[in-house]
Short mmCIF file of C-alpha atoms and ligand atoms in Angstrom, two decimals:
data_model
loop_
_atom_site.label_atom_id
_atom_site.label_comp_id
_atom_site.label_asym_id
_atom_site.label_seq_id
_atom_site.Cartn_x
_atom_site.Cartn_y
_atom_site.Cartn_z
CA MET A 3 137.11 233.25 131.94
CA ASN A 4 140.03 235.16 133.34
CA ILE A 5 142.93 234.68 130.97
CA SER A 6 146.32 235.84 132.19
CA PRO A 7 147.88 237.08 128.99
CA ASN A 8 150.93 235.50 127.49
CA ARG A 9 151.53 237.78 124.53
CA ARG A 10 155.11 236.74 123.87
CA ILE A 11 155.74 236.19 120.18
CA LEU A 12 158.90 235.03 118.46
CA LEU A 13 159.54 236.05 114.90
CA VAL A 14 161.98 233.83 113.03
CA ASP A 15 163.05 235.29 109.70
CA ASP A 16 166.41 235.81 108.00
CA MET A 17 165.38 239.22 106.61
CA PRO A 18 165.80 242.14 109.07
CA ALA A 19 163.26 244.18 107.11
CA ILE A 20 160.54 241.68 107.90
CA HIS A 21 161.24 242.14 111.62
CA GLU A 22 160.76 245.83 111.17
CA ASP A 23 157.42 245.26 109.49
CA PHE A 24 156.17 242.96 112.22
CA ARG A 25 157.28 245.38 114.90
CA LYS A 26 155.21 248.09 113.30
CA ILE A 27 152.21 245.84 113.10
CA LEU A 28 152.35 244.34 116.59
CA ILE A 29 153.87 247.02 118.82
CA PRO A 30 151.55 250.00 119.31
CA HIS A 31 154.11 252.78 119.58
CA ALA A 32 155.47 251.53 116.32
CA LEU A 33 152.02 252.08 114.85
CA GLU A 34 151.92 255.84 114.71
CA ASN A 35 150.20 257.06 111.59
CA SER A 36 149.35 253.56 110.72
CA ASP A 37 146.05 253.14 109.04
CA PHE A 38 145.99 249.70 110.64
CA ASN A 39 144.43 250.99 113.87
CA ASP A 40 141.66 252.70 112.00
CA PHE A 41 141.00 249.63 110.05
CA GLU A 42 140.81 247.40 113.10
CA ALA A 43 138.72 249.93 114.98
CA ALA A 44 136.30 249.88 112.09
CA LEU A 45 136.06 246.11 112.38
CA PHE A 46 136.14 245.56 116.17
CA GLY A 47 135.34 248.91 117.81
CA ASP A 48 137.79 250.92 119.93
CA THR A 49 139.39 248.12 121.94
CA PRO A 50 142.26 246.84 119.84
CA GLN A 51 144.72 249.40 121.25
CA VAL A 52 144.55 247.55 124.57
CA VAL A 53 145.05 244.18 122.95
CA ALA A 54 147.79 245.47 120.69
CA ALA A 55 149.60 246.97 123.66
CA ALA A 56 150.03 243.54 125.19
CA PHE A 57 152.25 241.94 122.53
CA GLU A 58 155.92 241.34 123.18
CA LEU A 59 157.91 240.64 120.08
CA ASP A 60 161.24 238.86 120.03
CA SER A 61 163.43 238.26 117.03
CA ALA A 62 165.53 235.39 115.75
CA TYR A 63 167.18 235.33 112.34
CA GLN A 64 167.97 231.63 112.09
CA GLY A 65 166.31 228.43 113.22
CA GLN A 66 169.15 227.57 115.64
CA GLU A 67 168.90 230.96 117.28
CA ALA A 68 165.13 230.53 117.56
CA LEU A 69 165.62 227.19 119.29
CA ALA A 70 168.04 228.70 121.78
CA LYS A 71 165.54 231.47 122.55
CA VAL A 72 162.67 229.05 122.98
CA GLN A 73 164.77 226.95 125.34
CA SER A 74 165.94 229.86 127.47
CA SER A 75 162.41 231.29 127.57
CA LEU A 76 161.16 227.97 128.89
CA GLU A 77 163.91 227.83 131.50
CA ALA A 78 162.98 231.34 132.59
CA GLY A 79 159.34 230.27 132.94
CA LEU A 80 158.30 232.77 130.30
CA PRO A 81 157.51 230.63 127.25
CA TYR A 82 156.47 232.12 123.92
CA ALA A 83 152.82 231.72 123.09
CA MET A 84 153.49 231.68 119.38
CA ALA A 85 156.06 232.05 116.64
CA PHE A 86 155.96 233.40 113.12
CA ILE A 87 158.45 231.36 111.13
CA ASP A 88 159.72 232.04 107.65
CA MET A 89 159.84 229.10 105.28
CA ARG A 90 163.24 229.85 103.73
CA MET A 91 166.11 230.99 105.92
CA PRO A 92 169.44 230.20 104.30
CA PRO A 93 171.96 229.12 105.32
CA GLY A 94 170.38 227.39 108.35
CA TRP A 95 167.36 225.20 108.92
CA ASP A 96 164.35 225.83 106.77
CA GLY A 97 160.97 226.67 108.31
CA VAL A 98 159.80 223.09 108.54
CA GLU A 99 162.92 221.86 110.30
CA THR A 100 162.87 224.86 112.62
CA ILE A 101 159.28 224.08 113.56
CA GLU A 102 160.17 220.45 114.20
CA ARG A 103 162.99 221.49 116.54
CA LEU A 104 160.94 224.13 118.30
CA TRP A 105 158.11 221.71 118.93
CA GLN A 106 160.53 219.18 120.34
CA ALA A 107 161.49 221.84 122.86
CA ASP A 108 158.00 223.25 123.45
CA ALA A 109 155.06 221.25 122.15
CA ARG A 110 152.59 223.91 123.18
CA LEU A 111 154.04 226.61 120.92
CA GLN A 112 151.52 227.86 118.35
CA VAL A 113 153.12 228.44 114.94
CA VAL A 114 152.41 230.45 111.81
CA ILE A 115 154.57 229.53 108.86
CA CYS A 116 155.18 232.43 106.48
CA THR A 117 155.93 231.85 102.86
CA ALA A 118 155.92 233.73 99.59
CA PHE A 119 155.70 230.60 97.59
CA SER A 120 155.94 227.01 98.53
CA ASP A 121 158.90 225.01 97.41
CA HIS A 122 157.55 222.19 99.56
CA SER A 123 154.18 220.84 98.74
CA TRP A 124 151.89 221.56 101.70
CA ASP A 125 150.97 217.93 101.97
CA GLU A 126 154.65 217.17 102.39
CA VAL A 127 155.05 219.86 105.05
CA LEU A 128 152.02 218.61 106.95
CA ALA A 129 153.25 215.01 106.69
CA ARG A 130 156.66 215.96 108.10
CA LEU A 131 155.23 217.87 111.01
CA ASP A 132 152.94 216.33 113.58
CA VAL A 133 150.72 219.31 112.99
CA ARG A 134 147.50 218.65 114.84
CA ASP A 135 146.07 222.14 115.33
CA ARG A 136 149.15 224.20 116.12
CA LEU A 137 150.11 225.35 112.65
CA LEU A 138 148.66 227.98 110.39
CA ILE A 139 149.96 229.19 107.05
CA LEU A 140 150.41 232.81 106.15
CA LYS A 141 151.10 233.63 102.54
CA LYS A 142 153.16 236.62 101.52
CA PRO A 143 152.48 239.31 100.76
CA PHE A 144 150.38 239.49 103.89
CA ASP A 145 148.07 242.10 105.23
CA ALA A 146 148.74 243.73 108.63
CA ILE A 147 145.30 242.75 109.85
CA GLU A 148 146.04 239.11 109.11
CA VAL A 149 149.15 239.28 111.28
CA ARG A 150 147.29 241.03 114.11
CA GLN A 151 144.43 238.59 114.01
CA LEU A 152 146.70 235.57 113.90
CA ALA A 153 148.70 236.99 116.81
CA ASN A 154 145.54 237.67 118.80
CA THR A 155 143.89 234.38 118.09
CA LEU A 156 146.90 232.15 118.61
CA THR A 157 148.10 233.82 121.82
CA THR A 158 144.57 233.48 123.20
CA LYS A 159 144.48 229.88 122.03
CA TRP A 160 147.77 229.23 123.81
CA GLU A 161 146.21 230.53 127.05
CA LEU A 162 143.09 228.50 126.56
CA SER A 163 145.02 225.32 125.87
CA LEU A 164 147.05 225.94 129.03
CA GLN A 165 143.88 226.38 131.03
CA ALA A 166 142.32 223.31 129.41
CA ASP A 167 145.38 221.30 130.38
CA ALA A 168 145.24 222.58 133.94
CA HIS A 169 141.56 221.75 134.05
CA LEU A 170 142.27 218.30 132.68
CA THR A 171 144.96 217.74 135.26
CA ARG A 172 142.53 218.82 138.00
CA LEU A 173 139.92 216.47 136.60
CA GLU A 174 142.38 213.62 136.39
CA THR A 175 143.45 214.23 139.97
CA ALA A 176 139.80 214.32 141.04
CA VAL A 177 139.08 211.11 139.14
CA LEU A 178 142.15 209.49 140.66
CA GLU A 179 141.11 210.57 144.14
CA ARG A 180 137.58 209.34 143.55
CA THR A 181 138.88 206.03 142.21
CA ARG A 182 141.04 205.68 145.29
CA GLU A 183 138.04 206.42 147.49
CA ILE A 184 135.94 203.84 145.66
CA THR A 185 138.72 201.30 145.95
CA ARG A 186 138.96 202.03 149.67
CA THR A 187 135.22 201.69 150.11
CA ASN A 188 135.25 198.54 148.05
CA HIS A 189 138.01 197.13 150.18
CA ALA A 190 136.19 198.01 153.39
CA LEU A 191 133.03 196.44 152.02
CA GLN A 192 134.86 193.27 151.05
CA THR A 193 136.42 193.06 154.50
CA GLU A 194 133.00 193.46 156.06
CA ILE A 195 131.52 190.80 153.80
CA ASN A 196 134.33 188.43 154.74
CA GLU A 197 133.89 189.17 158.42
CA ARG A 198 130.17 188.55 158.15
CA LYS A 199 130.76 185.30 156.30
CA LEU A 200 133.13 184.20 159.02
CA LEU A 201 130.68 185.19 161.74
CA GLN A 202 127.93 183.32 159.99
CA GLU A 203 130.09 180.23 159.64
CA GLN A 204 131.01 180.42 163.28
CA LEU A 205 127.38 180.82 164.22
CA VAL A 206 126.40 177.78 162.18
CA GLN A 207 129.28 175.90 163.73
CA SER A 208 128.43 176.86 167.28
CA GLU A 209 124.78 175.98 166.68
CA LYS A 210 125.82 172.58 165.39
CA LEU A 211 128.06 172.10 168.37
CA ALA A 212 125.30 173.14 170.71
CA SER A 213 122.94 170.56 169.25
CA ILE A 214 125.63 167.88 169.39
CA GLY A 215 126.18 168.89 173.00
CA GLN A 216 122.49 168.54 173.72
CA LEU A 217 122.36 165.18 172.03
CA ALA A 218 125.36 164.01 174.02
CA ALA A 219 123.81 165.30 177.23
CA GLY A 220 120.52 163.51 176.44
CA VAL A 221 122.26 160.22 175.72
CA ALA A 222 124.40 160.59 178.81
CA HIS A 223 121.34 161.21 180.93
CA GLU A 224 119.55 158.15 179.51
CA ILE A 225 122.53 155.88 180.07
CA ASN A 226 123.25 157.28 183.48
CA ASN A 227 120.24 155.74 185.22
CA PRO A 228 120.59 152.13 184.06
CA ILE A 229 124.33 152.33 184.62
CA GLY A 230 123.62 153.56 188.13
CA PHE A 231 121.46 150.60 189.11
CA ILE A 232 123.61 148.06 187.25
CA PHE A 233 126.59 149.38 189.17
CA SER A 234 124.81 149.19 192.50
CA ASN A 235 123.26 145.78 191.70
CA PHE A 236 126.68 144.47 190.83
CA GLY A 237 127.92 145.51 194.23
CA THR A 238 125.05 143.64 195.88
CA LEU A 239 125.47 140.65 193.55
CA LYS A 240 129.10 140.39 194.47
CA GLY A 241 128.12 140.20 198.16
CA TYR A 242 125.52 137.53 197.41
CA LEU A 243 127.98 135.48 195.42
CA ASP A 244 130.53 135.63 198.22
CA ARG A 245 127.90 134.30 200.54
CA LEU A 246 126.91 131.54 198.09
CA PHE A 247 130.53 130.52 197.64
CA ASN A 248 130.94 130.29 201.42
CA MET A 249 127.86 128.13 201.54
CA LEU A 250 129.15 125.94 198.67
CA ALA A 251 132.46 125.51 200.43
CA LEU A 252 130.59 124.23 203.43
CA TYR A 253 128.51 121.89 201.27
CA GLN A 254 131.62 120.57 199.64
CA TYR A 255 133.10 119.93 203.02
CA ALA A 256 129.89 118.17 204.04
CA GLU A 257 130.14 115.90 200.99
CA ASN A 258 132.53 113.65 202.89
CA SER A 259 129.98 113.19 205.63
CA VAL A 260 127.25 112.00 203.29
CA ASN A 261 126.38 108.42 204.34
CA THR A 262 124.81 107.29 201.10
CA PRO A 263 127.71 106.47 198.76
CA GLU A 264 125.56 106.78 195.57
CA PHE A 265 124.46 110.21 196.65
CA ALA A 266 128.03 111.24 197.49
CA ALA A 267 129.16 110.02 194.06
CA MET A 268 126.35 111.94 192.37
CA LEU A 269 127.41 115.13 194.14
CA GLN A 270 131.02 114.66 193.18
CA ASP A 271 130.07 113.86 189.60
CA LEU A 272 127.94 116.96 189.33
CA ARG A 273 130.64 119.14 190.88
CA GLU A 274 133.18 117.93 188.35
CA LYS A 275 130.78 118.31 185.47
CA MET A 276 129.96 121.89 186.26
CA GLU A 277 133.64 122.62 187.03
CA LEU A 278 132.82 124.16 190.35
CA ASP A 279 136.46 124.86 191.13
CA TYR A 280 136.88 126.74 187.88
CA LEU A 281 133.65 128.66 188.42
CA LYS A 282 134.77 129.69 191.87
CA GLN A 283 137.84 131.17 190.27
CA ASP A 284 136.29 132.61 187.17
CA ILE A 285 133.09 134.17 188.51
CA PRO A 286 134.86 136.74 190.70
CA GLN A 287 137.12 137.58 187.77
CA LEU A 288 134.16 138.05 185.46
CA MET A 289 132.51 140.18 188.09
CA ASP A 290 135.62 142.33 188.47
CA GLU A 291 135.99 142.78 184.72
CA SER A 292 132.32 143.70 184.39
CA MET A 293 132.70 146.16 187.24
CA GLN A 294 135.63 147.75 185.44
CA GLY A 295 133.59 147.88 182.25
CA ILE A 296 130.71 149.56 184.02
CA GLU A 297 133.15 151.91 185.70
CA ARG A 298 134.44 152.86 182.27
CA VAL A 299 130.98 153.44 180.89
CA ARG A 300 130.27 155.60 183.92
CA GLN A 301 133.40 157.60 183.21
CA ILE A 302 132.40 158.02 179.58
CA VAL A 303 128.97 159.21 180.61
CA GLN A 304 130.58 161.61 183.04
CA ASP A 305 132.89 162.85 180.29
CA LEU A 306 129.93 163.33 178.00
CA LYS A 307 128.18 165.34 180.66
CA ASP A 308 131.25 167.43 181.35
CA PHE A 309 131.75 167.86 177.69
CA SER A 310 128.21 169.08 177.11
CA ARG A 311 128.43 171.13 180.31
CA VAL A 312 124.80 170.34 181.07
CA ASP A 313 125.59 168.59 184.27
CA SER A 314 128.87 170.30 184.93
CA ALA A 315 129.50 170.94 188.55
CA GLN A 316 131.99 173.57 187.59
CA GLY A 317 131.19 177.11 186.72
CA TRP A 318 133.64 179.90 185.97
CA LEU A 319 136.50 179.53 188.38
CA MET A 320 139.93 180.93 188.93
CA ALA A 321 141.94 177.85 188.05
CA ASN A 322 145.53 176.74 187.77
CA LEU A 323 146.13 175.73 184.18
CA HIS A 324 149.20 173.64 184.93
CA ARG A 325 147.22 171.37 187.24
CA GLY A 326 144.60 170.93 184.52
CA ILE A 327 147.23 170.18 181.88
CA ASP A 328 148.93 167.64 184.15
CA SER A 329 145.72 165.76 184.88
CA THR A 330 144.77 165.84 181.19
CA LEU A 331 148.17 164.40 180.30
CA ASN A 332 147.54 161.60 182.79
CA VAL A 333 144.20 160.80 181.24
CA ALA A 334 145.69 160.89 177.75
CA ALA A 335 148.81 158.97 178.76
CA ASN A 336 147.65 155.84 176.97
CA GLU A 337 147.36 157.68 173.69
CA ILE A 338 150.77 159.26 174.06
CA LYS A 339 153.16 156.95 175.80
CA TYR A 340 153.89 154.65 172.84
CA LYS A 341 154.35 157.48 170.39
CA ALA A 342 156.08 160.44 171.96
CA ASP A 343 157.98 161.92 174.87
CA VAL A 344 156.21 164.76 176.57
CA ILE A 345 158.26 167.80 177.43
CA LYS A 346 156.79 170.43 179.70
CA GLU A 347 158.08 173.98 179.50
CA TYR A 348 155.80 175.78 181.88
CA GLY A 349 156.19 179.50 182.35
CA ALA A 350 155.08 181.56 185.33
CA ILE A 351 151.38 182.14 184.77
CA PRO A 352 148.63 183.27 187.11
CA GLU A 353 145.38 181.45 187.67
CA ILE A 354 142.83 182.37 185.06
CA GLU A 355 139.08 182.66 185.07
CA CYS A 356 137.79 179.74 183.03
CA LEU A 357 135.66 176.63 182.83
CA PRO A 358 138.47 174.25 183.82
CA SER A 359 136.97 171.02 182.52
CA GLN A 360 136.49 172.62 179.14
CA ILE A 361 140.01 173.94 178.97
CA ASN A 362 141.08 170.39 179.82
CA GLN A 363 139.05 169.22 176.85
CA VAL A 364 140.91 171.62 174.61
CA VAL A 365 144.29 170.46 175.89
CA MET A 366 143.18 166.84 175.54
CA ASN A 367 142.16 167.36 171.89
CA LEU A 368 145.43 169.08 171.08
CA VAL A 369 147.55 166.47 172.80
CA VAL A 370 145.70 163.55 171.23
CA ASN A 371 145.92 165.18 167.80
CA ALA A 372 149.63 165.73 168.34
CA ALA A 373 150.17 162.08 169.28
CA GLN A 374 148.12 160.91 166.31
CA ALA A 375 150.14 163.10 163.94
CA ILE A 376 153.36 161.36 164.95
CA GLY A 377 154.17 158.41 162.70
CA THR A 378 155.93 155.19 163.47
CA GLN A 379 159.08 156.94 164.60
CA ARG A 380 158.94 158.14 168.19
CA GLY A 381 158.36 161.88 168.40
CA ARG A 382 158.14 164.74 170.85
CA ILE A 383 155.22 166.70 172.21
CA THR A 384 156.18 169.94 173.88
CA ILE A 385 153.73 171.75 176.09
CA ARG A 386 154.59 175.31 176.87
CA THR A 387 152.81 178.03 178.77
CA GLY A 388 153.51 181.69 179.20
CA MET A 389 152.17 185.17 179.47
CA GLN A 390 151.96 188.00 176.99
CA ASP A 391 150.12 191.31 177.18
CA GLU A 392 148.07 190.36 180.23
CA GLN A 393 147.03 187.13 178.56
CA VAL A 394 148.03 183.56 179.14
CA TRP A 395 148.95 181.15 176.37
CA ILE A 396 149.28 177.40 176.09
CA GLU A 397 151.21 175.84 173.25
CA VAL A 398 151.12 172.22 172.13
CA ALA A 399 153.87 171.51 169.63
CA ASP A 400 154.52 168.19 167.96
CA THR A 401 157.13 166.71 165.66
CA GLY A 402 154.43 165.05 163.58
CA SER A 403 153.32 165.07 159.97
CA GLY A 404 152.44 168.76 159.75
CA ILE A 405 149.34 170.11 158.02
CA PRO A 406 149.38 171.01 154.31
CA PRO A 407 148.26 174.61 153.62
CA GLU A 408 145.13 173.54 151.73
CA THR A 409 144.01 171.51 154.75
CA LEU A 410 144.85 174.19 157.27
CA ASN A 411 141.76 176.22 156.35
CA HIS A 412 139.46 173.34 157.23
CA ILE A 413 140.78 171.85 160.44
CA PHE A 414 138.39 173.83 162.67
CA GLU A 415 135.35 172.77 160.68
CA PRO A 416 133.11 170.28 162.43
CA PHE A 417 133.50 166.75 161.07
CA PHE A 418 136.58 167.64 159.08
CA THR A 419 138.99 164.78 159.53
CA THR A 420 141.81 163.20 157.59
CA LYS A 421 141.82 160.17 159.87
CA PRO A 422 140.39 156.78 158.96
CA VAL A 423 136.80 155.97 159.84
CA GLY A 424 136.55 155.07 163.49
CA LYS A 425 139.72 156.92 164.44
CA GLY A 426 138.58 160.51 164.09
CA THR A 427 135.20 162.19 164.07
CA GLY A 428 136.62 165.56 163.11
CA LEU A 429 135.07 167.26 166.11
CA GLY A 430 138.05 167.76 168.39
CA LEU A 431 139.24 171.04 167.01
CA SER A 432 135.85 172.54 166.21
CA LEU A 433 134.74 171.91 169.78
CA SER A 434 137.99 173.30 171.10
CA TYR A 435 137.53 176.35 168.92
CA GLY A 436 134.05 176.91 170.35
CA ILE A 437 135.36 176.59 173.90
CA VAL A 438 138.20 179.04 173.30
CA GLN A 439 135.78 181.52 171.70
CA LYS A 440 133.53 181.27 174.71
CA HIS A 441 136.55 182.16 176.83
CA HIS A 442 137.21 185.22 174.66
CA GLY A 443 140.45 183.65 173.58
CA ARG A 444 141.94 182.77 170.26
CA PHE A 445 143.64 179.96 168.39
CA GLU A 446 146.77 180.15 166.27
CA VAL A 447 148.34 177.38 164.24
CA GLU A 448 151.71 177.08 162.63
CA SER A 449 152.61 174.03 160.67
CA VAL A 450 155.36 172.80 158.41
CA VAL A 451 154.68 169.64 156.48
CA GLY A 452 157.13 166.96 157.50
CA GLN A 453 158.32 168.90 160.54
CA GLY A 454 155.38 169.37 162.84
CA THR A 455 152.64 171.59 164.10
CA THR A 456 152.25 174.09 166.89
CA PHE A 457 148.85 175.06 168.24
CA ARG A 458 148.67 178.08 170.50
CA VAL A 459 145.67 178.99 172.62
CA THR A 460 145.64 182.46 174.13
CA LEU A 461 143.22 183.18 176.96
CA PRO A 462 142.45 186.30 178.98
CA ILE A 463 143.16 186.15 182.69
CA ARG A 464 139.75 187.55 183.55
CA GLN A 465 136.59 187.28 181.52
CA PRO A 466 135.36 190.65 180.28
CA VAL A 467 131.75 190.26 181.50
CA GLN A 468 130.14 188.39 184.36
CA ARG A 469 128.97 185.20 182.66
CA THR A 470 125.99 184.55 184.96
CA GLU A 471 124.19 182.54 182.29
CA GLU A 472 127.13 180.15 182.22
CA ARG A 473 127.05 179.43 185.91
CA PRO A 474 125.53 176.14 186.99
CA ALA A 475 121.89 176.32 187.99
N1 ATP B 501 148.79 168.24 165.45
C1 ATP B 501 148.30 167.97 164.24
N2 ATP B 501 149.13 167.55 163.25
C2 ATP B 501 148.65 167.24 162.00
N3 ATP B 501 147.35 167.35 161.65
C3 ATP B 501 146.48 167.76 162.59
C4 ATP B 501 146.91 168.09 163.92
N4 ATP B 501 145.82 168.49 164.61
C5 ATP B 501 144.77 168.41 163.77
N5 ATP B 501 145.15 167.97 162.56
C6 ATP B 501 144.29 167.78 161.36
O1 ATP B 501 143.06 168.38 161.62
C7 ATP B 501 142.00 167.46 161.43
C8 ATP B 501 140.88 167.81 162.37
O2 ATP B 501 141.26 167.61 163.71
P1 ATP B 501 140.15 167.32 164.79
O3 ATP B 501 140.83 167.17 166.10
O4 ATP B 501 139.10 168.36 164.68
O5 ATP B 501 139.52 166.00 164.29
P2 ATP B 501 140.15 164.53 164.33
O6 ATP B 501 141.35 164.50 165.20
O7 ATP B 501 140.31 164.09 162.93
O8 ATP B 501 138.97 163.72 164.98
P3 ATP B 501 138.54 163.74 166.56
O9 ATP B 501 139.33 164.81 167.22
O10 ATP B 501 137.10 164.05 166.52
O11 ATP B 501 138.87 162.40 167.03
C9 ATP B 501 142.64 166.13 161.68
O12 ATP B 501 141.95 165.08 161.05
C10 ATP B 501 144.01 166.33 161.08
O13 ATP B 501 143.97 166.21 159.69
MG1 MG B 502 141.28 165.32 167.17
#
């Protein structure tokens, strides 16, 4: 290990003679004729000269002075590695207090406390100082070799502790960085898991919707045929009845010409009993009502077909959204007119590539939901359109009940409804969501309970890929 040497030592002693002694021991040119070198060479070989040459000795004669030196050495970036401190230094601080103060200034400072005798018990000294491993005791009279060895060992220890701290800091930084990395990875993983969950949910949802669509298409197909012939038969029946009524009118007229009075009376009696006049009035009415009923069933079947797209005559078209919204509002007028005023705030938008009947479905669901969210007090439904970033948006805003936050997460789920049985199936929004997804668009909802809700559908002007599979066969 390459240790950059900090050999700075502070001697704190009130006796100038002691400073002289230490200088002789620790500074090589003060060591001439000293038998110390010989002694150390005998113990450690020829190297100690080099080590000895590295010490720098500084002197303080009182604790306060020592503190000032320690502080200025720190400020200069040249801290002392260690200090020799005398136990008794009248009139100032004693050794223990000096050590306390010095450690407050520089906790890393290694200390040797020098004493001829102890007027403190050592236990007391150790209790007063938070010693850990920074304090050694040197008893007077001391040997030069003890001083040299303490100086060597403690200055080296100072270096090592510095390096250990640096190493620790590096390790801590590395651990911190690694922890951050793991947190990042964790976060990314969680995001991916969430995205996958969402995708899976959407997949399940779209599969459900597809099977509902198929079911609807199947039912529509089955109803379509009988409705077709009932409708056409009704047309024919109506013609037949007209002819029969004409004939009856003639018969009635002929009644007067019947010569047999009993027979004429019988005819009149029968006519009155079967209320022929009433039938003549009521049958056409019944026929008309039935025709209207059949017409409605036909429309429902057509809607079902459109809705399931199976029989849709429309493929992807460039279509004018405003026209679609207007016709949808007409269809939904019955749902809306008793509950809300409709305000249109159309912006300038281009035609967009879409499946128009499906976009109508979306608008229809939103508008009907909006109307249903408005209570007994008459409200407002505002329909806005506009353009942003090459995309077109449609907004349906109501002044209805609003949606509580805990419900908001569920409204796009199939069969989620807060409406009474028979009023809502909970499919409107999930179907709309599927349609908007298919158009590469997106849904946004903002809602304040008690104030109202705004749904926004954003759609691209052109579809990103040619949707040949979507085109009608
Ligand atoms: N504009 C709105 N204001 C308040 N709540 C709404 C609004 N739109 C939707 N919701 C809530 O979302 C739920 C789901 O709506 P969705 O259109 O999917 O089903 P539904 O309207 O209940 O039934 P369906 O549309 O099948 O007749 C509703 O039951 C309602 O609680
Ligand atoms: Mg709905």
